[in-house]
mmCIF file of C-alpha atoms in Angstrom:
data_model
loop_
_atom_site.group_PDB
_atom_site.id
_atom_site.type_symbol
_atom_site.label_atom_id
_atom_site.label_comp_id
_atom_site.label_asym_id
_atom_site.label_seq_id
_atom_site.Cartn_x
_atom_site.Cartn_y
_atom_site.Cartn_z
ATOM 1 C CA MET Q 6 -31.604 5.239 -27.207
ATOM 2 C CA PRO Q 7 -28.539 6.046 -25.331
ATOM 3 C CA ILE Q 8 -26.609 3.278 -23.294
ATOM 4 C CA THR Q 9 -26.370 3.998 -19.905
ATOM 5 C CA VAL Q 10 -22.616 3.195 -18.482
ATOM 6 C CA THR Q 11 -23.096 2.741 -14.532
ATOM 7 C CA MET Q 12 -21.086 2.327 -11.649
ATOM 8 C CA PRO Q 13 -20.180 -1.302 -11.311
ATOM 9 C CA GLN Q 14 -20.463 -3.475 -8.084
ATOM 10 C CA LEU Q 15 -16.664 -5.099 -8.222
ATOM 11 C CA SER Q 16 -17.364 -7.051 -5.237
ATOM 12 C CA PRO Q 17 -20.185 -8.496 -3.189
ATOM 13 C CA THR Q 18 -20.053 -5.859 -0.378
ATOM 14 C CA MET Q 19 -19.078 -2.873 -2.700
ATOM 15 C CA GLU Q 20 -21.602 -0.104 -2.293
ATOM 16 C CA VAL Q 21 -19.836 2.833 -3.427
ATOM 17 C CA GLY Q 22 -16.660 3.602 -5.453
ATOM 18 C CA THR Q 23 -14.603 6.268 -6.741
ATOM 19 C CA LEU Q 24 -14.324 7.282 -10.206
ATOM 20 C CA ALA Q 25 -10.470 7.544 -10.489
ATOM 21 C CA ARG Q 26 -9.940 8.189 -13.938
ATOM 22 C CA TRP Q 27 -11.569 8.682 -17.542
ATOM 23 C CA LEU Q 28 -9.736 7.154 -20.609
ATOM 24 C CA VAL Q 29 -12.045 8.612 -22.934
ATOM 25 C CA SER Q 30 -13.507 12.043 -23.502
ATOM 26 C CA GLU Q 31 -17.019 13.308 -24.936
ATOM 27 C CA GLY Q 32 -17.176 12.696 -28.634
ATOM 28 C CA ASP Q 33 -14.624 9.807 -28.518
ATOM 29 C CA THR Q 34 -15.614 6.644 -30.447
ATOM 30 C CA VAL Q 35 -15.601 3.517 -28.680
ATOM 31 C CA THR Q 36 -15.928 -0.557 -29.497
ATOM 32 C CA SER Q 37 -17.046 -3.317 -27.159
ATOM 33 C CA GLY Q 38 -14.507 -3.782 -24.932
ATOM 34 C CA ASP Q 39 -12.543 -0.610 -24.987
ATOM 35 C CA VAL Q 40 -11.647 0.749 -21.537
ATOM 36 C CA LEU Q 41 -13.563 3.836 -20.662
ATOM 37 C CA ALA Q 42 -12.603 4.450 -17.012
ATOM 38 C CA GLU Q 43 -10.895 3.283 -14.146
ATOM 39 C CA ILE Q 44 -12.942 2.617 -10.857
ATOM 40 C CA GLU Q 45 -10.935 2.704 -7.313
ATOM 41 C CA THR Q 46 -12.273 0.403 -4.281
ATOM 42 C CA ASP Q 47 -10.711 0.149 -1.137
ATOM 43 C CA LYS Q 48 -8.035 -2.243 -2.380
ATOM 44 C CA ALA Q 49 -7.537 -2.166 -6.029
ATOM 45 C CA THR Q 50 -7.990 -0.279 -9.303
ATOM 46 C CA MET Q 51 -10.459 -1.836 -11.600
ATOM 47 C CA GLU Q 52 -11.402 -1.049 -15.389
ATOM 48 C CA VAL Q 53 -15.100 -0.360 -16.697
ATOM 49 C CA GLU Q 54 -15.453 -1.663 -20.275
ATOM 50 C CA ALA Q 55 -17.689 -0.544 -23.285
ATOM 51 C CA ILE Q 56 -20.408 -3.132 -23.579
ATOM 52 C CA ASP Q 57 -21.162 -1.884 -27.086
ATOM 53 C CA ASP Q 58 -19.990 0.345 -29.698
ATOM 54 C CA GLY Q 59 -20.889 4.066 -30.118
ATOM 55 C CA THR Q 60 -19.897 7.398 -29.156
ATOM 56 C CA VAL Q 61 -19.343 8.958 -25.715
ATOM 57 C CA GLY Q 62 -22.002 11.654 -25.588
ATOM 58 C CA ARG Q 63 -21.718 12.530 -22.146
ATOM 59 C CA ILE Q 64 -19.627 11.931 -18.903
ATOM 60 C CA LEU Q 65 -22.084 12.408 -15.972
ATOM 61 C CA VAL Q 66 -19.507 11.853 -13.040
ATOM 62 C CA ALA Q 67 -15.983 13.837 -12.995
ATOM 63 C CA GLU Q 68 -12.961 11.891 -12.593
ATOM 64 C CA GLY Q 69 -11.860 11.769 -9.085
ATOM 65 C CA THR Q 70 -15.456 11.893 -7.528
ATOM 66 C CA GLU Q 71 -15.649 9.453 -4.502
ATOM 67 C CA ASN Q 72 -18.113 7.656 -2.929
ATOM 68 C CA VAL Q 73 -20.448 7.046 -6.046
ATOM 69 C CA PRO Q 74 -23.198 4.654 -5.476
ATOM 70 C CA VAL Q 75 -23.202 1.161 -7.237
ATOM 71 C CA ASN Q 76 -25.379 1.514 -10.341
ATOM 72 C CA GLN Q 77 -25.652 5.248 -10.706
ATOM 73 C CA ALA Q 78 -25.070 6.564 -14.095
ATOM 74 C CA ILE Q 79 -21.488 7.851 -14.731
ATOM 75 C CA ALA Q 80 -21.891 8.132 -18.662
ATOM 76 C CA LEU Q 81 -24.271 7.832 -21.719
ATOM 77 C CA ILE Q 82 -23.043 6.166 -24.975
ATOM 78 C CA LEU Q 83 -24.727 7.085 -28.185
ATOM 79 C CA GLU Q 84 -25.456 4.348 -30.684
ATOM 80 C CA GLU Q 85 -24.997 4.640 -34.318
ATOM 81 C CA GLY Q 86 -27.091 7.287 -35.959
ATOM 82 C CA GLU Q 87 -27.969 8.851 -32.700
ATOM 83 C CA GLU Q 88 -27.240 12.590 -32.355
ATOM 84 C CA ALA Q 89 -25.465 14.739 -29.135
ATOM 85 C CA LEU Q 90 -27.744 14.538 -26.350
ATOM 86 C CA GLU Q 91 -30.337 17.174 -25.690
ATOM 87 C CA GLU Q 92 -31.488 18.024 -22.389
ATOM 88 C CA GLU Q 93 -35.235 17.452 -23.077
ATOM 89 C CA PRO Q 94 -37.599 16.820 -20.407
ATOM 90 C CA GLY Q 95 -38.545 13.002 -19.932
ATOM 91 C CA SER Q 96 -35.557 12.243 -22.109
ATOM 92 C CA ILE Q 97 -32.983 11.269 -19.863
ATOM 93 C CA GLU Q 98 -32.522 11.396 -16.021
ATOM 94 C CA ALA Q 99 -30.275 14.549 -15.160
ATOM 95 C CA VAL Q 100 -27.500 13.468 -13.184
ATOM 96 C CA PRO Q 101 -25.690 16.785 -12.136
ATOM 97 C CA LEU Q 102 -21.866 16.880 -12.770
ATOM 98 C CA PRO Q 103 -20.349 17.177 -8.909
ATOM 99 C CA SER Q 104 -18.163 20.214 -8.104
ATOM 100 C CA GLY Q 105 -15.284 17.358 -7.378
ATOM 101 C CA PRO Q 106 -12.076 17.375 -8.494
ATOM 102 C CA ALA Q 107 -10.526 16.945 -12.417
ATOM 103 C CA SER Q 108 -7.613 15.343 -13.222
ATOM 104 C CA GLY Q 109 -7.678 13.024 -10.082
ATOM 105 C CA GLU Q 110 -6.950 15.934 -7.903
ATOM 106 C CA ALA Q 111 -8.330 15.793 -4.112
ATOM 107 C CA ASP Q 112 -11.899 16.977 -3.917
ATOM 108 C CA SER Q 113 -14.177 18.016 -0.694
ATOM 109 C CA GLU Q 114 -13.041 20.783 1.274
ATOM 110 C CA PRO Q 115 -14.918 22.881 3.875
ATOM 111 C CA GLU Q 116 -17.297 26.029 3.038
ATOM 112 C CA LYS Q 117 -14.304 28.122 4.321
ATOM 113 C CA ALA Q 118 -10.661 27.432 3.840
ATOM 114 C CA VAL Q 119 -8.908 28.265 6.636
ATOM 115 C CA VAL Q 120 -4.907 28.283 6.213
ATOM 116 C CA GLN Q 121 -2.765 27.200 9.340
ATOM 117 C CA ASP Q 122 0.701 29.214 10.044
ATOM 118 C CA GLY Q 123 1.854 26.657 12.255
ATOM 119 C CA PRO Q 124 -0.449 24.553 14.738
ATOM 120 C CA GLY Q 125 -3.554 26.460 15.809
ATOM 121 C CA LYS Q 126 -2.880 29.720 14.235
ATOM 122 C CA PRO Q 127 -5.428 30.559 11.632
ATOM 123 C CA ALA Q 128 -3.817 32.534 8.861
ATOM 124 C CA SER Q 129 -6.389 33.516 6.585
ATOM 125 C CA SER Q 130 -10.032 32.992 5.665
ATOM 126 C CA GLY Q 131 -12.407 34.489 3.341
ATOM 127 C CA ARG Q 132 -15.209 33.969 0.385
ATOM 128 C CA LYS Q 133 -15.239 30.377 -0.770
ATOM 129 C CA ARG Q 134 -13.754 30.138 -4.195
ATOM 130 C CA ALA Q 135 -14.242 26.670 -5.855
ATOM 131 C CA ALA Q 136 -10.421 25.071 -5.725
ATOM 132 C CA SER Q 137 -8.964 21.737 -5.129
ATOM 133 C CA PRO Q 138 -7.214 21.299 -1.914
ATOM 134 C CA LEU Q 139 -3.729 20.937 -3.909
ATOM 135 C CA ALA Q 140 -4.606 24.268 -5.887
ATOM 136 C CA ARG Q 141 -5.424 26.137 -2.909
ATOM 137 C CA SER Q 142 -2.165 24.862 -1.215
ATOM 138 C CA MET Q 143 -0.296 25.932 -4.317
ATOM 139 C CA ALA Q 144 -1.735 29.368 -4.441
ATOM 140 C CA LEU Q 145 -0.932 30.070 -1.018
ATOM 141 C CA LYS Q 146 2.824 29.095 -0.916
ATOM 142 C CA ALA Q 147 2.945 31.446 -4.075
ATOM 143 C CA GLY Q 148 1.217 34.225 -2.457
ATOM 144 C CA LEU Q 149 -1.334 34.244 -5.315
ATOM 145 C CA SER Q 150 -4.852 35.125 -4.834
ATOM 146 C CA LEU Q 151 -7.676 32.700 -6.082
ATOM 147 C CA ASP Q 152 -9.559 35.762 -7.373
ATOM 148 C CA ASP Q 153 -6.854 36.486 -9.820
ATOM 149 C CA VAL Q 154 -7.297 32.798 -11.499
ATOM 150 C CA THR Q 155 -9.755 31.566 -14.013
ATOM 151 C CA GLY Q 156 -10.795 27.735 -13.200
ATOM 152 C CA SER Q 157 -10.715 25.159 -15.746
ATOM 153 C CA GLY Q 158 -12.419 22.294 -13.771
ATOM 154 C CA PRO Q 159 -16.124 21.321 -13.814
ATOM 155 C CA GLY Q 160 -18.168 24.410 -12.733
ATOM 156 C CA GLY Q 161 -14.933 26.782 -12.976
ATOM 157 C CA ARG Q 162 -13.137 24.965 -10.161
ATOM 158 C CA ILE Q 163 -9.484 25.944 -9.976
ATOM 159 C CA ILE Q 164 -7.087 23.111 -10.299
ATOM 160 C CA LYS Q 165 -3.382 22.524 -10.197
ATOM 161 C CA ARG Q 166 -3.018 23.359 -14.015
ATOM 162 C CA ASP Q 167 -4.735 26.845 -13.438
ATOM 163 C CA ILE Q 168 -2.450 27.728 -10.921
ATOM 164 C CA GLU Q 169 0.752 26.674 -12.830
ATOM 165 C CA LYS Q 170 -0.567 28.793 -15.961
ATOM 166 C CA ALA Q 171 -1.279 31.873 -13.797
ATOM 167 C CA LEU Q 172 2.289 31.611 -12.156
ATOM 168 C CA LYS Q 173 3.583 31.177 -15.839
ATOM 169 C CA ALA Q 174 1.823 34.074 -16.925
ATOM 170 C CA GLY Q 175 3.313 36.424 -14.280
ATOM 171 C CA VAL Q 176 0.101 36.864 -12.294
ATOM 172 C CA PRO Q 177 1.258 39.216 -9.391
ATOM 173 C CA ALA Q 178 1.198 37.860 -5.777
ATOM 174 C CA THR Q 179 -0.931 39.525 -3.404
ATOM 175 C CA SER Q 180 0.297 38.291 -0.118
ATOM 176 C CA PRO Q 181 3.731 36.820 0.983
ATOM 177 C CA ALA Q 182 4.193 33.275 0.607
ATOM 178 C CA ILE Q 183 3.494 30.862 3.456
ATOM 179 C CA ALA Q 184 6.509 28.393 3.385
ATOM 180 C CA SER Q 185 5.282 26.753 6.524
ATOM 181 C CA ALA Q 186 1.479 25.974 5.445
ATOM 182 C CA TRP Q 187 0.769 22.236 4.807
ATOM 183 C CA GLU Q 188 -0.787 20.462 2.097
ATOM 184 C CA GLU Q 189 -4.297 18.418 2.535
ATOM 185 C CA ILE Q 190 -4.163 15.198 0.857
ATOM 186 C CA ARG Q 191 -7.464 13.437 0.115
ATOM 187 C CA VAL Q 192 -7.864 10.166 1.970
ATOM 188 C CA THR Q 193 -8.167 7.532 -0.569
ATOM 189 C CA GLY Q 194 -10.629 4.478 0.035
ATOM 190 C CA MET Q 195 -7.683 2.279 0.654
ATOM 191 C CA ARG Q 196 -6.161 4.463 3.268
ATOM 192 C CA ARG Q 197 -9.596 4.918 5.093
ATOM 193 C CA VAL Q 198 -10.226 1.191 5.012
ATOM 194 C CA ILE Q 199 -6.721 0.508 6.518
ATOM 195 C CA ALA Q 200 -7.308 3.131 9.189
ATOM 196 C CA GLU Q 201 -10.647 1.812 10.297
ATOM 197 C CA ARG Q 202 -9.564 -1.638 10.285
ATOM 198 C CA LEU Q 203 -6.330 -1.002 12.328
ATOM 199 C CA GLN Q 204 -8.113 1.212 14.751
ATOM 200 C CA GLU Q 205 -10.868 -1.879 14.991
ATOM 201 C CA ALA Q 206 -7.863 -4.060 15.529
ATOM 202 C CA LYS Q 207 -5.960 -2.219 18.471
ATOM 203 C CA GLN Q 208 -9.317 -1.460 20.195
ATOM 204 C CA THR Q 209 -11.057 -4.657 20.165
ATOM 205 C CA ILE Q 210 -8.082 -7.627 19.944
ATOM 206 C CA PRO Q 211 -5.922 -8.243 22.864
ATOM 207 C CA HIS Q 212 -2.912 -8.392 21.374
ATOM 208 C CA PHE Q 213 0.193 -10.220 22.919
ATOM 209 C CA TYR Q 214 3.751 -10.337 21.378
ATOM 210 C CA LEU Q 215 6.137 -13.318 21.148
ATOM 211 C CA SER Q 216 9.643 -12.755 19.548
ATOM 212 C CA LEU Q 217 12.677 -14.987 18.435
ATOM 213 C CA ASP Q 218 15.559 -15.001 16.429
ATOM 214 C CA CYS Q 219 16.306 -17.364 13.202
ATOM 215 C CA ASP Q 220 19.774 -18.080 11.982
ATOM 216 C CA ILE Q 221 19.402 -17.814 8.253
ATOM 217 C CA ASP Q 222 23.013 -18.682 7.115
ATOM 218 C CA ARG Q 223 21.907 -21.793 5.757
ATOM 219 C CA LEU Q 224 18.807 -20.579 4.231
ATOM 220 C CA LEU Q 225 20.859 -17.923 2.398
ATOM 221 C CA GLU Q 226 23.435 -20.366 1.030
ATOM 222 C CA ALA Q 227 20.279 -22.617 -0.052
ATOM 223 C CA ARG Q 228 18.867 -19.472 -1.821
ATOM 224 C CA ARG Q 229 22.349 -18.837 -3.764
ATOM 225 C CA GLU Q 230 22.385 -22.308 -5.077
ATOM 226 C CA ILE Q 231 18.874 -22.448 -6.445
ATOM 227 C CA ASN Q 232 19.292 -19.105 -7.970
ATOM 228 C CA ALA Q 233 22.331 -20.057 -9.544
ATOM 229 C CA ALA Q 234 20.654 -23.220 -11.247
ATOM 230 C CA GLY Q 235 18.429 -20.591 -12.992
ATOM 231 C CA TYR Q 236 15.804 -20.307 -10.652
ATOM 232 C CA ARG Q 237 14.375 -17.249 -9.033
ATOM 233 C CA VAL Q 238 13.543 -17.407 -5.269
ATOM 234 C CA SER Q 239 13.506 -14.751 -2.910
ATOM 235 C CA VAL Q 240 14.025 -15.073 0.976
ATOM 236 C CA ASN Q 241 10.374 -13.756 1.389
ATOM 237 C CA ASP Q 242 9.428 -16.882 -0.584
ATOM 238 C CA PHE Q 243 11.506 -19.221 1.965
ATOM 239 C CA ILE Q 244 9.596 -17.281 4.857
ATOM 240 C CA ILE Q 245 6.027 -18.016 3.225
ATOM 241 C CA ARG Q 246 6.862 -21.684 2.792
ATOM 242 C CA ALA Q 247 8.229 -21.950 6.533
ATOM 243 C CA LEU Q 248 5.356 -19.953 7.842
ATOM 244 C CA ALA Q 249 2.665 -21.987 6.093
ATOM 245 C CA LEU Q 250 4.508 -25.325 7.116
ATOM 246 C CA ALA Q 251 4.440 -24.187 10.730
ATOM 247 C CA LEU Q 252 0.904 -23.357 10.710
ATOM 248 C CA ARG Q 253 -0.137 -26.776 9.089
ATOM 249 C CA ASP Q 254 1.848 -28.456 12.012
ATOM 250 C CA VAL Q 255 0.357 -26.142 14.735
ATOM 251 C CA PRO Q 256 -3.052 -25.740 13.436
ATOM 252 C CA ASP Q 257 -4.461 -24.460 16.817
ATOM 253 C CA ALA Q 258 -2.576 -21.037 15.639
ATOM 254 C CA ASN Q 259 -4.502 -21.288 12.234
ATOM 255 C CA VAL Q 260 -7.696 -20.038 13.869
ATOM 256 C CA GLN Q 261 -10.166 -16.986 14.385
ATOM 257 C CA TRP Q 262 -12.328 -15.557 17.085
ATOM 258 C CA GLY Q 263 -15.863 -15.987 16.310
ATOM 259 C CA GLY Q 264 -17.659 -14.938 19.473
ATOM 260 C CA ASP Q 265 -19.451 -18.130 20.518
ATOM 261 C CA VAL Q 266 -17.251 -20.295 18.290
ATOM 262 C CA ILE Q 267 -13.223 -20.565 17.454
ATOM 263 C CA ARG Q 268 -12.848 -21.160 13.749
ATOM 264 C CA ARG Q 269 -9.882 -23.616 12.981
ATOM 265 C CA PHE Q 270 -9.211 -23.451 9.163
ATOM 266 C CA ALA Q 271 -8.491 -26.644 7.220
ATOM 267 C CA HIS Q 272 -6.347 -24.894 4.873
ATOM 268 C CA VAL Q 273 -3.303 -22.207 5.272
ATOM 269 C CA ASP Q 274 -4.436 -19.382 3.332
ATOM 270 C CA LEU Q 275 -1.566 -16.855 3.789
ATOM 271 C CA SER Q 276 -2.011 -13.154 3.508
ATOM 272 C CA VAL Q 277 1.311 -11.451 2.300
ATOM 273 C CA ALA Q 278 1.271 -7.995 3.036
ATOM 274 C CA VAL Q 279 2.569 -5.932 -0.248
ATOM 275 C CA ALA Q 280 3.482 -2.149 0.188
ATOM 276 C CA VAL Q 281 1.643 -0.111 -2.776
ATOM 277 C CA ASP Q 282 1.232 3.501 -3.514
ATOM 278 C CA GLY Q 283 -0.912 5.092 -0.807
ATOM 279 C CA GLY Q 284 -1.002 2.084 1.409
ATOM 280 C CA LEU Q 285 -0.852 -1.794 1.718
ATOM 281 C CA VAL Q 286 -2.362 -4.754 0.139
ATOM 282 C CA THR Q 287 -2.417 -8.499 1.609
ATOM 283 C CA PRO Q 288 -2.827 -10.870 -1.614
ATOM 284 C CA VAL Q 289 -3.645 -14.515 -0.367
ATOM 285 C CA ILE Q 290 -1.570 -17.466 -0.986
ATOM 286 C CA ARG Q 291 -4.167 -19.856 -1.065
ATOM 287 C CA ASP Q 292 -3.530 -23.518 0.409
ATOM 288 C CA ALA Q 293 -0.114 -22.381 0.828
ATOM 289 C CA ALA Q 294 1.130 -25.460 2.913
ATOM 290 C CA SER Q 295 0.734 -27.951 0.141
ATOM 291 C CA ARG Q 296 2.344 -25.527 -2.556
ATOM 292 C CA SER Q 297 6.345 -25.925 -3.388
ATOM 293 C CA LEU Q 298 8.612 -23.187 -3.029
ATOM 294 C CA LEU Q 299 9.016 -22.728 -6.652
ATOM 295 C CA ASP Q 300 5.176 -22.484 -6.779
ATOM 296 C CA ILE Q 301 5.068 -19.873 -4.004
ATOM 297 C CA ALA Q 302 7.762 -17.772 -5.798
ATOM 298 C CA THR Q 303 6.081 -17.681 -8.864
ATOM 299 C CA ALA Q 304 2.629 -16.848 -7.318
ATOM 300 C CA MET Q 305 3.690 -14.447 -4.891
ATOM 301 C CA ARG Q 306 5.600 -12.260 -7.894
ATOM 302 C CA ASP Q 307 2.487 -12.308 -9.847
ATOM 303 C CA LEU Q 308 0.313 -11.148 -6.954
ATOM 304 C CA ALA Q 309 2.661 -8.664 -5.992
ATOM 305 C CA ASP Q 310 3.116 -7.028 -9.304
ATOM 306 C CA ARG Q 311 -0.749 -7.000 -9.664
ATOM 307 C CA ALA Q 312 -1.156 -5.532 -6.226
ATOM 308 C CA ARG Q 313 1.139 -3.126 -7.133
ATOM 309 C CA SER Q 314 -0.543 -2.116 -10.411
ATOM 310 C CA GLY Q 315 -4.177 -2.250 -8.559
ATOM 311 C CA LYS Q 316 -5.153 -5.063 -10.769
ATOM 312 C CA LEU Q 317 -6.042 -7.698 -8.053
ATOM 313 C CA MET Q 318 -9.499 -9.313 -8.019
ATOM 314 C CA PRO Q 319 -11.543 -9.097 -4.672
ATOM 315 C CA GLU Q 320 -11.312 -12.937 -4.215
ATOM 316 C CA GLU Q 321 -7.070 -12.419 -4.371
ATOM 317 C CA TYR Q 322 -6.653 -10.288 -1.304
ATOM 318 C CA GLN Q 323 -9.899 -11.399 0.911
ATOM 319 C CA GLY Q 324 -10.393 -14.309 3.087
ATOM 320 C CA GLY Q 325 -6.812 -14.923 4.366
ATOM 321 C CA SER Q 326 -6.386 -17.250 7.441
ATOM 322 C CA PHE Q 327 -2.960 -15.543 9.036
ATOM 323 C CA THR Q 328 -0.815 -12.747 7.748
ATOM 324 C CA LEU Q 329 2.929 -12.380 7.158
ATOM 325 C CA SER Q 330 4.251 -8.927 7.512
ATOM 326 C CA ASN Q 331 8.277 -8.871 5.986
ATOM 327 C CA LEU Q 332 9.744 -5.596 6.215
ATOM 328 C CA GLY Q 333 13.194 -7.039 5.940
ATOM 329 C CA MET Q 334 13.764 -5.498 2.669
ATOM 330 C CA TYR Q 335 13.378 -2.165 3.752
ATOM 331 C CA GLY Q 336 16.545 -2.799 6.429
ATOM 332 C CA ILE Q 337 13.888 -3.096 9.201
ATOM 333 C CA ARG Q 338 15.484 -5.147 12.220
ATOM 334 C CA GLU Q 339 12.423 -6.042 14.415
ATOM 335 C CA PHE Q 340 8.947 -4.546 14.784
ATOM 336 C CA ASP Q 341 5.679 -5.505 16.012
ATOM 337 C CA ALA Q 342 2.933 -5.742 13.413
ATOM 338 C CA VAL Q 343 -0.986 -4.999 14.115
ATOM 339 C CA ILE Q 344 -3.383 -8.004 13.915
ATOM 340 C CA ASN Q 345 -5.704 -7.753 10.349
ATOM 341 C CA PRO Q 346 -8.933 -8.636 11.708
ATOM 342 C CA PRO Q 347 -10.704 -10.972 11.912
ATOM 343 C CA GLN Q 348 -7.559 -12.950 11.860
ATOM 344 C CA ALA Q 349 -5.930 -14.072 15.008
ATOM 345 C CA GLY Q 350 -2.216 -13.759 14.187
ATOM 346 C CA ILE Q 351 0.595 -11.970 12.043
ATOM 347 C CA LEU Q 352 4.354 -12.837 11.917
ATOM 348 C CA ALA Q 353 6.442 -9.478 11.777
ATOM 349 C CA VAL Q 354 9.842 -10.541 10.017
ATOM 350 C CA GLY Q 355 12.797 -8.131 9.983
ATOM 351 C CA ALA Q 356 16.143 -8.179 8.063
ATOM 352 C CA GLY Q 357 19.058 -10.572 8.278
ATOM 353 C CA TYR Q 358 21.985 -8.952 10.579
ATOM 354 C CA PRO Q 359 25.442 -10.599 11.329
ATOM 355 C CA ARG Q 360 25.402 -10.862 15.235
ATOM 356 C CA PRO Q 361 27.685 -12.501 17.763
ATOM 357 C CA VAL Q 362 26.308 -15.829 18.866
ATOM 358 C CA ALA Q 363 27.731 -18.841 21.184
ATOM 359 C CA ARG Q 364 28.385 -21.809 19.469
ATOM 360 C CA ASP Q 365 30.072 -25.101 21.222
ATOM 361 C CA GLY Q 366 31.202 -22.839 24.236
ATOM 362 C CA ALA Q 367 32.885 -20.242 21.703
ATOM 363 C CA LEU Q 368 32.098 -16.977 20.164
ATOM 364 C CA ALA Q 369 30.927 -16.702 16.490
ATOM 365 C CA VAL Q 370 29.063 -14.731 14.174
ATOM 366 C CA ALA Q 371 25.677 -15.861 12.599
ATOM 367 C CA THR Q 372 22.871 -14.030 10.161
ATOM 368 C CA LEU Q 373 20.142 -13.742 12.594
ATOM 369 C CA MET Q 374 16.535 -12.785 11.557
ATOM 370 C CA SER Q 375 13.998 -11.272 13.866
ATOM 371 C CA THR Q 376 10.548 -12.139 13.980
ATOM 372 C CA THR Q 377 7.894 -11.217 16.297
ATOM 373 C CA LEU Q 378 4.486 -12.842 16.378
ATOM 374 C CA SER Q 379 1.350 -10.708 17.218
ATOM 375 C CA ALA Q 380 -1.266 -13.256 18.278
ATOM 376 C CA ASP Q 381 -5.094 -12.582 19.591
ATOM 377 C CA HIS Q 382 -5.279 -13.687 23.234
ATOM 378 C CA ARG Q 383 -8.939 -14.484 22.928
ATOM 379 C CA VAL Q 384 -8.080 -17.608 20.977
ATOM 380 C CA VAL Q 385 -4.205 -18.144 20.861
ATOM 381 C CA ASP Q 386 -2.570 -18.800 24.223
ATOM 382 C CA GLY Q 387 1.158 -18.008 24.880
ATOM 383 C CA ALA Q 388 2.199 -21.557 24.436
ATOM 384 C CA THR Q 389 0.606 -22.137 21.113
ATOM 385 C CA GLY Q 390 2.190 -19.088 19.659
ATOM 386 C CA ALA Q 391 5.317 -20.203 21.006
ATOM 387 C CA ALA Q 392 5.024 -23.660 19.476
ATOM 388 C CA LEU Q 393 4.170 -21.872 16.104
ATOM 389 C CA LEU Q 394 7.280 -19.568 16.496
ATOM 390 C CA ASN Q 395 9.683 -22.585 16.989
ATOM 391 C CA ALA Q 396 8.117 -24.845 14.221
ATOM 392 C CA PHE Q 397 8.569 -21.699 12.180
ATOM 393 C CA ARG Q 398 12.143 -21.299 13.277
ATOM 394 C CA ASN Q 399 13.028 -25.212 12.669
ATOM 395 C CA PHE Q 400 11.857 -24.939 9.057
ATOM 396 C CA ILE Q 401 13.861 -21.682 8.440
ATOM 397 C CA GLU Q 402 16.844 -22.960 9.883
ATOM 398 C CA SER Q 403 16.485 -26.481 8.135
ATOM 399 C CA PRO Q 404 16.186 -25.069 4.524
ATOM 400 C CA THR Q 405 16.145 -28.584 2.834
ATOM 401 C CA SER Q 406 12.952 -29.229 4.576
ATOM 402 C CA LEU Q 407 11.155 -26.251 2.474
ATOM 403 C CA LEU Q 408 12.491 -27.963 -0.470
ATOM 404 C CA LEU Q 409 10.643 -31.350 -0.121
#
């Protein structure tokens, strides 16, 4: 009897997922543990493995299909000796192939595609041809009619490679190319969650902002000495350690608004923003205040690498008590960050730049790093926020305290 491969539940709250990519084809022989497909959740890409040996008999859900419910059948595996699947009444439940995209292209689109030649100017519309938005955009820019293209995707859907093949074959253009038309890009699950959470944050959390500058000349020198000794520590690792210790010393900032209660956390579980393709992930350094600088450096490199490759487990990016967002490596001098709900604070850190300062009544130059705290005024008051920032600055400007 065929083995049914279903959409896995990758976290307790997961209800649907995107079938990002198939790594096997119908007819392929697989063994237990082989990776069959990649499933995209809101923050990571996880792998689906074969649980037994067999042959891929039928792929039921095309790659690129969004919102596949948990436990829905996505493929069937034939055991040894079983023949290719035939559609017989009562044998298996038919699961139709969605008319979604192939090869990871964007999927859903309206019944009638309307191309805009600039804002608010419909340029063309007509009979719908099944085509991905990317293929439709490519055809539009080339002045190519979809009626002259043969689709190779599921159900004859026109995809990117079909447009490329038609252009290579010299299919004549039927209309002038419209260079000003835009391309519609599918909203990923990650981008949708980011949009929803940040909109919620700005609409429901009363933000207030506090800023100060930190002199990081001594920190930079300490980092040079540590790395010269054969270790590998970044400025960001110092910042993580300093913020964790500041939150430990100012526990009233390591809190969360709970409506009828205020939650004050016993440990500093620090979320650290990491830019990835298509969005942002915040892996968590657990109990960061109790970890050494070198331990933080090692853990952060591992988490950041796996965040960028989509290999984080849900428990590794959920449940932080406070967030750090550092854009200094991108040359940003200062910025205000949006709080990551349900947290009550986020520290935005910019790059260090040489700036004039007054020291002992004389003009000098120091490398100053601008920091801005965004705090939830329902639970963090101005004085508490100021205490947190000052504690953070004290640690940054006394880097030996971060080595203890």
